[in-house]
Tab-separated table of N, CA and C in Angstrom:
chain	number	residue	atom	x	y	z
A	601	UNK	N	0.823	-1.195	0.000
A	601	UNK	CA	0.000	0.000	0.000
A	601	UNK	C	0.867	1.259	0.000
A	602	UNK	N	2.263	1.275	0.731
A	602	UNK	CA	3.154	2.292	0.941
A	602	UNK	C	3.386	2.508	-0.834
A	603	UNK	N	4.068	1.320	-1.735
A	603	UNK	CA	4.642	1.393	-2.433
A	603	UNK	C	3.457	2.048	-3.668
A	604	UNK	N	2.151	1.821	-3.465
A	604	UNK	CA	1.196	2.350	-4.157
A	604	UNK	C	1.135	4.004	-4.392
A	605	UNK	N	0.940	4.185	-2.698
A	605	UNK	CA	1.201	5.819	-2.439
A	605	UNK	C	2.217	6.489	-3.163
A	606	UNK	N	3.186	5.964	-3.218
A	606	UNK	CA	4.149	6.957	-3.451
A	606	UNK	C	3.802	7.088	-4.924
A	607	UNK	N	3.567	6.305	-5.425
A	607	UNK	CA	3.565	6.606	-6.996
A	607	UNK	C	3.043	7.133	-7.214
A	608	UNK	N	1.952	7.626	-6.626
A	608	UNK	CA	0.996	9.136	-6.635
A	608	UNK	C	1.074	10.469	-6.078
A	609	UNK	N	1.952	10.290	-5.016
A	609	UNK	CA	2.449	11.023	-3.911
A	609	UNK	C	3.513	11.771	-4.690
A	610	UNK	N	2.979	13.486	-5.348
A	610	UNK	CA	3.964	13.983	-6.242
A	610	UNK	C	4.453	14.786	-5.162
A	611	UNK	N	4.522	14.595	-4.152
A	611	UNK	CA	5.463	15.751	-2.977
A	611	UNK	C	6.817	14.607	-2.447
A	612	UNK	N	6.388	13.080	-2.898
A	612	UNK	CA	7.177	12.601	-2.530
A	612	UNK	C	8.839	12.722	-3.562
A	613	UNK	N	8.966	12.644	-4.496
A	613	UNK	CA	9.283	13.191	-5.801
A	613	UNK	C	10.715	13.521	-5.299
A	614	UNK	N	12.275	12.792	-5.411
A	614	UNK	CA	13.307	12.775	-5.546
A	614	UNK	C	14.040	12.598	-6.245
A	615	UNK	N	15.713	12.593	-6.585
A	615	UNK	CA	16.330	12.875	-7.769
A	615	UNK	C	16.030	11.264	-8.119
A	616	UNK	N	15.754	9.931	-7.393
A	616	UNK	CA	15.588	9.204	-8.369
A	616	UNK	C	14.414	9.132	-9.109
A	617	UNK	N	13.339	9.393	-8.434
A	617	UNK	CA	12.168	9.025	-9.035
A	617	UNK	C	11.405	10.240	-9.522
A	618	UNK	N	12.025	11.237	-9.592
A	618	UNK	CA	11.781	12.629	-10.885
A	618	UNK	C	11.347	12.054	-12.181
A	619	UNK	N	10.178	12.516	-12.863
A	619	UNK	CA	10.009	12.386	-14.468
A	619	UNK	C	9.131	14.300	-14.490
A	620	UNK	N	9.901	13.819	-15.928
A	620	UNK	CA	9.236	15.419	-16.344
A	620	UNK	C	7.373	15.869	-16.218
A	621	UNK	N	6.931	16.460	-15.508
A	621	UNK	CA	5.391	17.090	-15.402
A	621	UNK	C	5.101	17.547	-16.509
A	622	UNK	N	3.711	17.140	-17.110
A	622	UNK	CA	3.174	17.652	-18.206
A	622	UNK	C	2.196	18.403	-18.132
A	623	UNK	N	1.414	18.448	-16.398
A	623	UNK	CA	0.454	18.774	-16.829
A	623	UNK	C	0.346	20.520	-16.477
A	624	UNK	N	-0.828	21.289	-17.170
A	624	UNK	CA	-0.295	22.430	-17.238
A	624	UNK	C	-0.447	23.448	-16.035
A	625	UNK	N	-1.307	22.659	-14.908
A	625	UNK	CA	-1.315	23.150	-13.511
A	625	UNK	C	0.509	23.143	-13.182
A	626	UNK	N	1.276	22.335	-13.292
A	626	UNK	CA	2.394	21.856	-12.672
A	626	UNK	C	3.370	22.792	-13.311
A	627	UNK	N	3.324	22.756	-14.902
A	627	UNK	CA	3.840	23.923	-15.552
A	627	UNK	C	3.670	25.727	-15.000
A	628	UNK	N	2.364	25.596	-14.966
A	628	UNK	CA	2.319	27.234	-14.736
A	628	UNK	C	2.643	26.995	-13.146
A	629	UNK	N	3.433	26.379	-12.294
A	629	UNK	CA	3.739	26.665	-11.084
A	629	UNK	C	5.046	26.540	-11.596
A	630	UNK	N	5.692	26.039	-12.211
A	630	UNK	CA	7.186	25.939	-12.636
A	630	UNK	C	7.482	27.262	-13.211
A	631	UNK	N	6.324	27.889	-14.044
A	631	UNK	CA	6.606	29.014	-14.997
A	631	UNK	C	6.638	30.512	-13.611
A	632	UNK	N	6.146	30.336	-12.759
A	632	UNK	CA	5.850	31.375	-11.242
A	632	UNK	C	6.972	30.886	-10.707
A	633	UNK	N	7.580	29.913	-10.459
A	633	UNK	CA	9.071	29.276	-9.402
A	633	UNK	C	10.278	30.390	-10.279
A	634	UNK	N	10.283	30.186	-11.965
A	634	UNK	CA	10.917	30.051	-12.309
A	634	UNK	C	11.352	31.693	-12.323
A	635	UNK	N	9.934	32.860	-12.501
A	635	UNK	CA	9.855	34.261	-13.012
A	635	UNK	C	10.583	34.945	-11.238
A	636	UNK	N	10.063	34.164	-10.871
A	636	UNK	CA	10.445	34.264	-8.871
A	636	UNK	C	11.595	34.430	-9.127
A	637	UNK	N	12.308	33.307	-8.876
A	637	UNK	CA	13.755	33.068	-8.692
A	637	UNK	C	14.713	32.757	-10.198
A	638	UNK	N	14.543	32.938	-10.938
A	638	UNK	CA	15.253	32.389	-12.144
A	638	UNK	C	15.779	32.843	-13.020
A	639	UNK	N	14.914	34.143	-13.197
A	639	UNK	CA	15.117	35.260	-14.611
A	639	UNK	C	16.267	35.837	-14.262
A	640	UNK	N	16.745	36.473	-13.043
A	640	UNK	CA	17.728	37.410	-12.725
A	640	UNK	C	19.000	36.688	-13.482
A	641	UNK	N	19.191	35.131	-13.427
A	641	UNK	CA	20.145	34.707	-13.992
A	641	UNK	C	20.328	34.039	-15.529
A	642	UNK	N	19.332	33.879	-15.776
A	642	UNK	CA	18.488	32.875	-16.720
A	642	UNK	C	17.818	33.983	-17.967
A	643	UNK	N	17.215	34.883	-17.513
A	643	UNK	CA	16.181	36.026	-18.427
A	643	UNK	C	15.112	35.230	-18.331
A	644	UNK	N	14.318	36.303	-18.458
A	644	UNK	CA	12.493	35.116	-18.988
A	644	UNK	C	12.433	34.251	-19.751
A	645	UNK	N	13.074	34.742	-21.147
A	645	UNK	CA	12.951	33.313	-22.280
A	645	UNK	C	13.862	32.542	-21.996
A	646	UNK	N	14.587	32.417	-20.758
A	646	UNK	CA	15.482	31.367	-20.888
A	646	UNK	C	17.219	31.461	-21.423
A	647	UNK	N	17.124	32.606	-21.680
A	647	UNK	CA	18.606	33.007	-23.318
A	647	UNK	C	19.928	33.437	-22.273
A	648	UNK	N	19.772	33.351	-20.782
A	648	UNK	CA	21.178	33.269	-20.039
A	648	UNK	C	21.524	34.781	-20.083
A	649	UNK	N	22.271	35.022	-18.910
A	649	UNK	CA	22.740	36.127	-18.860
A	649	UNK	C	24.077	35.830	-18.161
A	650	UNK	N	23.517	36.009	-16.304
A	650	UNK	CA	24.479	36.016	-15.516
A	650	UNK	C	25.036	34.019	-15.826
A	651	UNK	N	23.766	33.664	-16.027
A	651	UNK	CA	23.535	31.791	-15.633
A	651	UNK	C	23.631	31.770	-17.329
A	652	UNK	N	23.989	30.507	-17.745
A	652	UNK	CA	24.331	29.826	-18.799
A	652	UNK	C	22.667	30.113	-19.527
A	653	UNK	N	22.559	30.235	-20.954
A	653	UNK	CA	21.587	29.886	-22.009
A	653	UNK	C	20.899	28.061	-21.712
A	654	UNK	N	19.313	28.511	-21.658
A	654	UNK	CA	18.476	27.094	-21.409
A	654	UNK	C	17.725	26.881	-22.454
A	655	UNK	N	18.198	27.037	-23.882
A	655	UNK	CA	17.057	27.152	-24.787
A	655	UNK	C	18.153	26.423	-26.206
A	656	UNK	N	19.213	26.061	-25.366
A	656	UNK	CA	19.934	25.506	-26.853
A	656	UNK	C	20.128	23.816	-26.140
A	657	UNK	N	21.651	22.759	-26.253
A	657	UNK	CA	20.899	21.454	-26.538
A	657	UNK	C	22.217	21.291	-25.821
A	658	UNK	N	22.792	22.299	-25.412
A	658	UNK	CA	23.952	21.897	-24.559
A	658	UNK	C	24.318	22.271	-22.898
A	659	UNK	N	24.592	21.273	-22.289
A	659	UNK	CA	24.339	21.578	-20.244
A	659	UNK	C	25.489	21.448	-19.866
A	660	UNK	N	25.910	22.003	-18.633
A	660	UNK	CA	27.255	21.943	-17.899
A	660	UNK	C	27.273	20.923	-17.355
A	661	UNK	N	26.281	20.737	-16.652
A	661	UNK	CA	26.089	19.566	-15.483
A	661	UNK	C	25.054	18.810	-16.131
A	662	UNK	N	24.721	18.729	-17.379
A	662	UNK	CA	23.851	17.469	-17.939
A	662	UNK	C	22.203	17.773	-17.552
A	663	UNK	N	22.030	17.697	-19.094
A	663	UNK	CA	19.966	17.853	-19.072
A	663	UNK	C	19.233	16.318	-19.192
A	664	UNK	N	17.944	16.924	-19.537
A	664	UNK	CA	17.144	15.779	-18.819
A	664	UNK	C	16.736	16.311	-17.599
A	665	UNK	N	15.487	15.699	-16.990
A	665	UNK	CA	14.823	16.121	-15.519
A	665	UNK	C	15.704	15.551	-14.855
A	666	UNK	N	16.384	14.870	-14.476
A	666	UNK	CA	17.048	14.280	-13.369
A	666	UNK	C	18.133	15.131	-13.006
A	667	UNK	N	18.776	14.951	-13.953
A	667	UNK	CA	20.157	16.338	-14.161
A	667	UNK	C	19.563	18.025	-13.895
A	668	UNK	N	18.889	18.300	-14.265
A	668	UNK	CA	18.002	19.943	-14.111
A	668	UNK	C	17.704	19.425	-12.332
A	669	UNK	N	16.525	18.318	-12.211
A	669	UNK	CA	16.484	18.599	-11.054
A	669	UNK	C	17.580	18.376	-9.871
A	670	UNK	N	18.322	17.844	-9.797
A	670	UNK	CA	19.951	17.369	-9.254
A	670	UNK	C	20.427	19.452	-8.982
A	671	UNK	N	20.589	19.715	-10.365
A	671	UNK	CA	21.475	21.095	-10.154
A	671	UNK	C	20.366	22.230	-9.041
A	672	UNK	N	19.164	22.521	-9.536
A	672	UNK	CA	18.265	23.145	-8.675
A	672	UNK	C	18.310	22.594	-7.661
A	673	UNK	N	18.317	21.430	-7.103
A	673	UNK	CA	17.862	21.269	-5.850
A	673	UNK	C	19.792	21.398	-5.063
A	674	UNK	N	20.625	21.282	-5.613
A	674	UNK	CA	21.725	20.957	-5.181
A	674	UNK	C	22.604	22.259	-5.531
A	675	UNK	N	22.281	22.655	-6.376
A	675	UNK	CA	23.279	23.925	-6.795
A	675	UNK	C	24.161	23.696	-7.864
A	676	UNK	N	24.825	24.683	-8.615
A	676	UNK	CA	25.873	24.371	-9.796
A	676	UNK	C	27.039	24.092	-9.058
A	677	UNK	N	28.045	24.532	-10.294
A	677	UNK	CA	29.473	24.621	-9.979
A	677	UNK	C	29.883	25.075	-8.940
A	678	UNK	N	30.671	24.835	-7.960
A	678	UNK	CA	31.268	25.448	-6.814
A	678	UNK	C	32.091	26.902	-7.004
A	679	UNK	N	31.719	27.833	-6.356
A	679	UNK	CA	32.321	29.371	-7.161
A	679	UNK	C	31.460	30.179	-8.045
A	680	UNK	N	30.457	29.039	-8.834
A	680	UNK	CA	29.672	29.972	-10.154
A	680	UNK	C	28.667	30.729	-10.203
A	681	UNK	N	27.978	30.355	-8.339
A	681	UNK	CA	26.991	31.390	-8.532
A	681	UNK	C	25.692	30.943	-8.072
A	682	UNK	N	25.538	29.238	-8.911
A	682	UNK	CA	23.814	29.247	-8.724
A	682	UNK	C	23.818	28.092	-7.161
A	683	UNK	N	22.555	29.130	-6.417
A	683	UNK	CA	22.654	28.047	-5.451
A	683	UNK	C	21.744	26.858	-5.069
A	684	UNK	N	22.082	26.166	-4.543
A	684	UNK	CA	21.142	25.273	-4.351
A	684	UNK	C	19.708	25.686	-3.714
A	685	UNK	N	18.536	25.127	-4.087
A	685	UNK	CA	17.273	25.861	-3.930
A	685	UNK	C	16.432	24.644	-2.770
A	686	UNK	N	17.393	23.573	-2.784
A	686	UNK	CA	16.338	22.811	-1.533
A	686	UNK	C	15.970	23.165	-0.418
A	687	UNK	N	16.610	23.998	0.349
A	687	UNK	CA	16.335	24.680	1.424
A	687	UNK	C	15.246	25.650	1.422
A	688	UNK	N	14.887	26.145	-0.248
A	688	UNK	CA	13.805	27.402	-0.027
A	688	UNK	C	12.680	26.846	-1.217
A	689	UNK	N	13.017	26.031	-1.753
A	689	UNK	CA	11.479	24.985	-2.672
A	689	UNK	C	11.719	23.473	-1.976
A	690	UNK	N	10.297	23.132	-2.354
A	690	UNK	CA	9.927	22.010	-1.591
A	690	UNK	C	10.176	20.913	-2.995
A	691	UNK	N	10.230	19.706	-2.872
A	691	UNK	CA	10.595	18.800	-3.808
A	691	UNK	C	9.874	19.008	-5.432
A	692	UNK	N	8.481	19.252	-5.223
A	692	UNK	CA	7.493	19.281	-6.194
A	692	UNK	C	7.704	20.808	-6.539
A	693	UNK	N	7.830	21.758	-6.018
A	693	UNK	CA	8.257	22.859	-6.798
A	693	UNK	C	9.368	22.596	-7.941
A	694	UNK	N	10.374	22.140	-7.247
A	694	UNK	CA	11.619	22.266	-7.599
A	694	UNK	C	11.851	20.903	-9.208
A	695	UNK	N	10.497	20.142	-8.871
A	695	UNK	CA	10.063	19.189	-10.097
A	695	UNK	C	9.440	19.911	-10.948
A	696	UNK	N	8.593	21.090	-10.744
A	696	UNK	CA	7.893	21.806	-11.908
A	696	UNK	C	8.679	22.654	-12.400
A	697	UNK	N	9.751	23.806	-11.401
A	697	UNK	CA	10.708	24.469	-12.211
A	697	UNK	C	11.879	23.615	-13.240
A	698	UNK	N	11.973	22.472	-12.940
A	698	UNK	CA	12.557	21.847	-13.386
A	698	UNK	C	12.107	21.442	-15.284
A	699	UNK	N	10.842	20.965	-15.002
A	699	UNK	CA	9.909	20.444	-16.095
A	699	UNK	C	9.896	21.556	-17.018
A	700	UNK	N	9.395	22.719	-16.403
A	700	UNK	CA	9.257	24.174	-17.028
A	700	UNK	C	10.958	24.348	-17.925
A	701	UNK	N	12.163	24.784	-17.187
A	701	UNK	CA	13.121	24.621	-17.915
A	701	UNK	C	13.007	24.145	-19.082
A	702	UNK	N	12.501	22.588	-19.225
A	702	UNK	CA	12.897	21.698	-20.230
A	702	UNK	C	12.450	22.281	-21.589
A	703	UNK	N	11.366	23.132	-21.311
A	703	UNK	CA	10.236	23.282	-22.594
A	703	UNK	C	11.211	24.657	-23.240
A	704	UNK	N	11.982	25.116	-22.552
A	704	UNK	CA	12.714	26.248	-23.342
A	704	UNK	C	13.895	25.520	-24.415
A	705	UNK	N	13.798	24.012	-24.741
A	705	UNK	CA	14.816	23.778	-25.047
A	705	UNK	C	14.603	24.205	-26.576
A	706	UNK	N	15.313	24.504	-28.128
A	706	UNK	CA	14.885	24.815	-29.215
A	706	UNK	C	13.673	25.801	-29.205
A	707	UNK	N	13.591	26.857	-28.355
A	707	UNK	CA	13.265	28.109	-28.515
A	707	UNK	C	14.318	29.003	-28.468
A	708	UNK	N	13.428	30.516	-29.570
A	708	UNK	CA	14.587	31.589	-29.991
A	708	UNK	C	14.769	32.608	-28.815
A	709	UNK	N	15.358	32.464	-28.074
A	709	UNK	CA	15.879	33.844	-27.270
A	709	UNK	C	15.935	35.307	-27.500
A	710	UNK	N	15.688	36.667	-27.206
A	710	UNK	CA	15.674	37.367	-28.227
A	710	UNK	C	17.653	37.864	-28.032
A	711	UNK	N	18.189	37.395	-26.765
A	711	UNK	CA	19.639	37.685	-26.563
A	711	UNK	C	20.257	36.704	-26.352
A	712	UNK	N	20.415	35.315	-27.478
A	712	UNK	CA	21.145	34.240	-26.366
A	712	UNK	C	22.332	34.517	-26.088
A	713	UNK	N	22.633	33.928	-25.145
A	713	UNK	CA	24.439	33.903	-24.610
A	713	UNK	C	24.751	32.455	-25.187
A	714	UNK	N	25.935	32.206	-25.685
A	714	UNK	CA	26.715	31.670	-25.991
A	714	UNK	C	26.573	29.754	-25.743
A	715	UNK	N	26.640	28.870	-26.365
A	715	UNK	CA	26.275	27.422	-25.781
A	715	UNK	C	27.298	27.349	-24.446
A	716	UNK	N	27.081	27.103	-23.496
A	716	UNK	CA	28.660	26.733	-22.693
A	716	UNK	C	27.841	24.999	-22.373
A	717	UNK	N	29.100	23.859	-21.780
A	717	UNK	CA	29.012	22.687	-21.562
A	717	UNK	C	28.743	21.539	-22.754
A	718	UNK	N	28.312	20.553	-22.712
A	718	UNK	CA	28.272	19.879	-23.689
A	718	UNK	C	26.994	19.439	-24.610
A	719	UNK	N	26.545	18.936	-25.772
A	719	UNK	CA	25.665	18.540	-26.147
A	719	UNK	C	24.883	17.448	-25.185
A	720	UNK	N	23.776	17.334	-24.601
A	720	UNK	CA	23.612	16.537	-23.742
A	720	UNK	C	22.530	15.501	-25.026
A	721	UNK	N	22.410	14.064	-24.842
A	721	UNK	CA	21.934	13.243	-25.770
A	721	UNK	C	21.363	12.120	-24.452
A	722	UNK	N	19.969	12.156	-24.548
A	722	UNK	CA	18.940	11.281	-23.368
A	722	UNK	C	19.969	10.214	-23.476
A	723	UNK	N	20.466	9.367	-22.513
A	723	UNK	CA	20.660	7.747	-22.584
A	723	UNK	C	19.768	6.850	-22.748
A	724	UNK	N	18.710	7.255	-22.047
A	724	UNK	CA	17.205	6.365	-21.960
A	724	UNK	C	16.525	6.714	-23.229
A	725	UNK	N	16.717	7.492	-24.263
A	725	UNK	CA	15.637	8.041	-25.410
A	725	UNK	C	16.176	6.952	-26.197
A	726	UNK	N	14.854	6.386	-26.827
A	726	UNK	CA	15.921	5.189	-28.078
A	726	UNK	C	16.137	5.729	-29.061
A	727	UNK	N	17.133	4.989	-29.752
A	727	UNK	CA	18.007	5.597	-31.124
A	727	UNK	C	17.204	5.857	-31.891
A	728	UNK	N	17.653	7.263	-32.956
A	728	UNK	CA	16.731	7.248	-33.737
A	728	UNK	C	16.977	6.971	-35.553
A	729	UNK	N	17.188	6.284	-36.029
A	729	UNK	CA	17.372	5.774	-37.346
A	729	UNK	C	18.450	7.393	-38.103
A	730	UNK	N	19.308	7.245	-38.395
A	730	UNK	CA	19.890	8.234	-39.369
A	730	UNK	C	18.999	8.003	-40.365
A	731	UNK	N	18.509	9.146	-40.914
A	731	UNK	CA	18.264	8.856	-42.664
A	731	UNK	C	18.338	8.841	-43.533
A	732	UNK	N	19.885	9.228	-43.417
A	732	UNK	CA	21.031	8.837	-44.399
A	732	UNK	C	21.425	6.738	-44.786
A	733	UNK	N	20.984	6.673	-43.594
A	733	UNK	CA	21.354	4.942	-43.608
A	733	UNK	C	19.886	4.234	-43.786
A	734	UNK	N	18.965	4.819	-43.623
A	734	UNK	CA	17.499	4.064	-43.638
A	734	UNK	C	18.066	2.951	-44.610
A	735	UNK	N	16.575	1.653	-44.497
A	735	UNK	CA	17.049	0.561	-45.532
A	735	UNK	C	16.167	1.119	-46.239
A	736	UNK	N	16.261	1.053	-47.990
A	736	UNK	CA	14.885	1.125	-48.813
A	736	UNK	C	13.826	0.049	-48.548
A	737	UNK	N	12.704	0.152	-48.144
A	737	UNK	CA	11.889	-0.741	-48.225
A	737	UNK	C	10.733	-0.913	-49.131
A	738	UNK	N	11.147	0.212	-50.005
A	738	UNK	CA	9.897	-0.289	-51.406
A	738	UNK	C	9.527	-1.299	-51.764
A	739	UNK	N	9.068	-2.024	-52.258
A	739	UNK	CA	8.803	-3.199	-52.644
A	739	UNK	C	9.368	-2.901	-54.389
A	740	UNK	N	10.140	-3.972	-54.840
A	740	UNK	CA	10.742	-3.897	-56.387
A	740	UNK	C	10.599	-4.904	-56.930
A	741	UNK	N	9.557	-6.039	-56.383
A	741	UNK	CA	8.913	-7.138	-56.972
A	741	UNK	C	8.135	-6.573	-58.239
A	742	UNK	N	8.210	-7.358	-59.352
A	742	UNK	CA	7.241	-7.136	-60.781
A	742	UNK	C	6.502	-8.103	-61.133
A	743	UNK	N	4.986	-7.606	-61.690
A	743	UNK	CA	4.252	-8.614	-61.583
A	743	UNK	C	3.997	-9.034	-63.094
A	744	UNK	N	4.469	-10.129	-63.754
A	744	UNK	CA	3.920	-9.665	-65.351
A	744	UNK	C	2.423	-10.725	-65.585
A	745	UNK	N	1.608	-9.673	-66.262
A	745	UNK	CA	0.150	-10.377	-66.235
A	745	UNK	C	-0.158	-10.601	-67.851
A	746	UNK	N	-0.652	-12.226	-68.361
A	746	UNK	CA	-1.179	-12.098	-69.270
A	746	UNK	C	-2.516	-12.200	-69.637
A	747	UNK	N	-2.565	-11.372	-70.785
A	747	UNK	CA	-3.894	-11.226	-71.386
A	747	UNK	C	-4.247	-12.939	-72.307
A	748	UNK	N	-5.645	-12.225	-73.066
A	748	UNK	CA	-5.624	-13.614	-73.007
A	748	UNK	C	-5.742	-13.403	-74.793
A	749	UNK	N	-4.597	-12.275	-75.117
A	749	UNK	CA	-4.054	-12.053	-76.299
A	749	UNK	C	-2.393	-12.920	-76.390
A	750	UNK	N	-2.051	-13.344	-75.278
A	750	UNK	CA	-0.652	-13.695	-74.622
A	750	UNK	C	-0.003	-12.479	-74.263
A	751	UNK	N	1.116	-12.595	-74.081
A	751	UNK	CA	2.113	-11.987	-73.105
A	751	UNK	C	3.182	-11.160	-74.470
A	752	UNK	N	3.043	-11.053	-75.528
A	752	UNK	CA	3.741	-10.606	-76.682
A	752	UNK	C	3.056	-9.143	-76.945
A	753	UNK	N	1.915	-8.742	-77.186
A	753	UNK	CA	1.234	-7.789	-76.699
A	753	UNK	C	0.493	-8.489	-78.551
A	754	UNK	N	0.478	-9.431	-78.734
A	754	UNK	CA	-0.224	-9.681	-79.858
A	754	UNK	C	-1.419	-10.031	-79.972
């Protein structure tokens, strides 16, 4: 019954068992966490100022909800600035600012700053076919049909 609860229990919500919130109650509390505390470093659209650009495909400390929520709740780089927010959001906040982040990813900034860190690529997302390598799968079977002139066209 414990193990039931929790899976519903979105206050229970830690860096392991984080998945991204879709729904748009959870969002527009991520989008209020985020205008709160976030913009000063971040800007509204996300495009970085003091804090790194959140709207391109590359992270310092690694994207994905787990990684976003890890740095918010824990803080960045030692020296850089951003601090850890567990002490002043509660788990499920800190899951919706998190979620919220994600959706700035491949939006236009109107000032971005610069990519810093690396291309981050899901581990868990499955591969997705190059389509340069696809196989052809047309079908190039031919069917020849005769009339009942024969097959000469006579």
């Amino acid at each position: 019954a414990i193990e039931e609860y929790k899976k519903t229990a979105k206050d229970l919500v830690d860096i392991n068992t984080v998945e991204v919130l879709t729904e748009a109650s959870d969002l527009s509390s991520g989008k209020r966490i985020f205008e709160t505390n976030c913009v000063a470093c971040h800007m509204s659209d996300g495009g970085g100022g003091i804090g790194p650009n959140l709207t391109d495909e590359n992270w310092i400390l690694g994207g994905g909800i787990k990684n976003v929520f890890k740095t918010v709740s824990e803080g960045g780089r030692d020296g850089k600035g951003m601090i850890a927010w567990k002490m002043s959001l509660k788990p499920l906040e800190i899951a919706q600012v998190s979620s919220y982040v994600l959706q700035f990813e491949d939006t236009t900034p109107a000032n971005p700053k610069a990519a810093e860190g690396d291309i981050w690529v899901n581990p868990d997302a499955e591969a997705t076919p190059d389509p340069a390598e696809e196989v052809n799968t047309q079908a190039t079977d031919t069917l020849t049909v005769e009339t009942e002139s024969g097959t000469d066209g006579s």
